[in-house]
Short mmCIF file of C-alpha atoms in Angstrom, two decimals:
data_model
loop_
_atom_site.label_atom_id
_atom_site.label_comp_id
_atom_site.label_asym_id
_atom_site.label_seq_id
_atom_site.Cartn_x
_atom_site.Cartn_y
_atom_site.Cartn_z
CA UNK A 152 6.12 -2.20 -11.04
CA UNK A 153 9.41 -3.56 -12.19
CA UNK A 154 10.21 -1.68 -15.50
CA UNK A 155 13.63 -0.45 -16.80
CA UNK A 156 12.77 1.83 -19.01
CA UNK A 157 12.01 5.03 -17.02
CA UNK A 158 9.95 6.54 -19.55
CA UNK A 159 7.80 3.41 -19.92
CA UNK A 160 7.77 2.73 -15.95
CA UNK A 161 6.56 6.68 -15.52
CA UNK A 162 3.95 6.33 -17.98
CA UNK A 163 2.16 3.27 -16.92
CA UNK A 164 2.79 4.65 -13.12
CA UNK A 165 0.84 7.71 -14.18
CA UNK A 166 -1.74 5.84 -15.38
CA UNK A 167 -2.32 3.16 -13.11
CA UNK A 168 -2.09 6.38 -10.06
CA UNK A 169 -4.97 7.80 -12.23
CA UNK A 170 -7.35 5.24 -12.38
CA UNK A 171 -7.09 4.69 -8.13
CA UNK A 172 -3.98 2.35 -7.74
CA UNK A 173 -1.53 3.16 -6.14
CA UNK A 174 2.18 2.25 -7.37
CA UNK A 175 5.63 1.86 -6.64
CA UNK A 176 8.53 1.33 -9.38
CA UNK A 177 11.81 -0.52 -9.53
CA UNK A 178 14.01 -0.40 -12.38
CA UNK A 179 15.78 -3.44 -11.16
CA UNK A 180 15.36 -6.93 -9.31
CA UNK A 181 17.09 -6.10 -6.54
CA UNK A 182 15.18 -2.54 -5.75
CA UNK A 183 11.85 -4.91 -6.30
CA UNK A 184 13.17 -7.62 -3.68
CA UNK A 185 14.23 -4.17 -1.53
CA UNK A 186 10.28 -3.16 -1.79
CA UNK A 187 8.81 -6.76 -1.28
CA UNK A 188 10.73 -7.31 1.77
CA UNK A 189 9.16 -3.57 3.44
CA UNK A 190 5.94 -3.92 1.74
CA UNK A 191 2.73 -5.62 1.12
CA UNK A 192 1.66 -5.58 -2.14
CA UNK A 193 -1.63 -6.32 -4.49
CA UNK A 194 -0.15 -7.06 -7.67
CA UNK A 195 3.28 -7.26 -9.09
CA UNK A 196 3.81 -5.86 -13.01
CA UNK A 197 7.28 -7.38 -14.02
CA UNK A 198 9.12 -6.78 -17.14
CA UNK A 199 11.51 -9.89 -18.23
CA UNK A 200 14.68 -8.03 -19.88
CA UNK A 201 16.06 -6.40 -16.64
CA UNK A 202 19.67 -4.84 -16.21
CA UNK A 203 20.72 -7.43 -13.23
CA UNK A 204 18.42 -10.45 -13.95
CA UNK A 205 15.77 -11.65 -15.09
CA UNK A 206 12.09 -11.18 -14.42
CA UNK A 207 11.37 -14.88 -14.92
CA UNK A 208 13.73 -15.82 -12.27
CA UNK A 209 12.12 -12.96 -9.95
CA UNK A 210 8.90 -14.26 -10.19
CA UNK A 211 10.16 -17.86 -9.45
CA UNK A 212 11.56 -16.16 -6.01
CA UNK A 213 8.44 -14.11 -5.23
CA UNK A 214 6.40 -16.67 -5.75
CA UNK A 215 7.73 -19.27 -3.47
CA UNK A 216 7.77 -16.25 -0.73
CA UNK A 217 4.65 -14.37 -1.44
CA UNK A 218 2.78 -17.52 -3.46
CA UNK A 219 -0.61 -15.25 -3.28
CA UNK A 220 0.66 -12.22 -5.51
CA UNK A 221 -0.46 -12.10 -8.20
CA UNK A 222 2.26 -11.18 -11.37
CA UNK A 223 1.52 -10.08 -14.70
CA UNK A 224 4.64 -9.64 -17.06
CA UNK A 225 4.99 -6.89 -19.20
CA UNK A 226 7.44 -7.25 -21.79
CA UNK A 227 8.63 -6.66 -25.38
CA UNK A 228 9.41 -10.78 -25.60
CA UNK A 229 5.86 -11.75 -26.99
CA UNK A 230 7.41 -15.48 -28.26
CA UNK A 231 4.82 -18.50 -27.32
CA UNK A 232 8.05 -19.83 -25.81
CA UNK A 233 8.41 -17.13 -23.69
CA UNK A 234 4.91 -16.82 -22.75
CA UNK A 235 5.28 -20.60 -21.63
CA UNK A 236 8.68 -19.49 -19.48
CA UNK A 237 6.52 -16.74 -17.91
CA UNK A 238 3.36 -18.93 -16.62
CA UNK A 239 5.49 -21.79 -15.61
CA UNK A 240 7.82 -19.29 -13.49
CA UNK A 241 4.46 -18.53 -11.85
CA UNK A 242 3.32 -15.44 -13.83
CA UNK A 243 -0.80 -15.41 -13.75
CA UNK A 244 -0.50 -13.30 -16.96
CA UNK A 245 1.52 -11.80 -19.49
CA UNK A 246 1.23 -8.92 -21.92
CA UNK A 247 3.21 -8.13 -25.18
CA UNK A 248 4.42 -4.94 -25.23
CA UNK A 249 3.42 -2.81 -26.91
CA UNK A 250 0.05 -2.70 -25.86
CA UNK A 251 -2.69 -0.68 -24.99
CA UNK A 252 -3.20 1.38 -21.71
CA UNK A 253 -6.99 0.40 -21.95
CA UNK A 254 -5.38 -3.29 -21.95
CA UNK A 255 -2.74 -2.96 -19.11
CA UNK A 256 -6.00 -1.54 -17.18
CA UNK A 257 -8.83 -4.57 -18.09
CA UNK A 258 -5.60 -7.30 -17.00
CA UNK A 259 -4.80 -5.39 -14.06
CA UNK A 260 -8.62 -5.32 -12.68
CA UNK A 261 -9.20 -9.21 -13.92
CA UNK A 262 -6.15 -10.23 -11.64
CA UNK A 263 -7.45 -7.96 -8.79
CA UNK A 264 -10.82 -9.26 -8.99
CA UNK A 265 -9.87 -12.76 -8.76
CA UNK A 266 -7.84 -12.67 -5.70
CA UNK A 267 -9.10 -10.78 -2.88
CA UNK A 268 -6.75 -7.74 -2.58
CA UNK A 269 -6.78 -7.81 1.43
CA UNK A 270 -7.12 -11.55 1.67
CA UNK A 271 -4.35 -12.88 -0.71
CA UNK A 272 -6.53 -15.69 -1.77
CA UNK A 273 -8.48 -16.69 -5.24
CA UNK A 274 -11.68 -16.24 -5.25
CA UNK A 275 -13.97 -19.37 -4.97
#
């Protein structure tokens, strides 16, 4: 999870952790890129407003190395124009903050279910 408000970031950690996922937070890009480059992960939760970039231009990066995971943005910048930015950097969804933890949790189980977690694929 890529999240720069602590608070926030501890909160949805917390919650994610208690529902059986297990997470990992940066509270900026280049901590994410740091934990992309040592880890494999399932899903990536990016927020857009970061302290040394931009979660847009993240996601462009991620994608072209890791084209199979999955992002979902999380951010306060619910504009159609930014929801546009966010699927054509590569984002598979994007949620306006604020929002629901019964939300975050239904968005985060579609995107798992439709790419296998061990595979890195879509499902057919």
């Amino acid at each position: 999870m890529l999240e720069d408000d602590l608070a926030l970031s501890a909160g949805l950690c917390f919650e994610l952790d208690a529902c059986g996922h297990l997470t990992v937070a940066a509270y900026h890009c280049e901590k994410a890129r740091q934990l992309l480059e040592k880890e494999a992960f399932d899903l990536a939760l990016f927020d857009v407003n970061l302290p040394d970039g931009s979660g847009f231009d993240l996601c462009r990066e991620v994608k072209e190395k890791y084209p199979n995971l999955p992002v979902l943005f999380l951010t306060a910048r619910g504009m159609d124009t930014d929801l546009t930015l966010g699927f054509s950097a590569g984002g598979d969804d994007y949620l306006s903050k604020p929002f629901s933890n019964a939300e975050l949790l239904s968005r985060v189980k579609a995107l798992l279910r439709r790419y296998h977690v061990y595979g890195g694929k879509e499902e057919a």
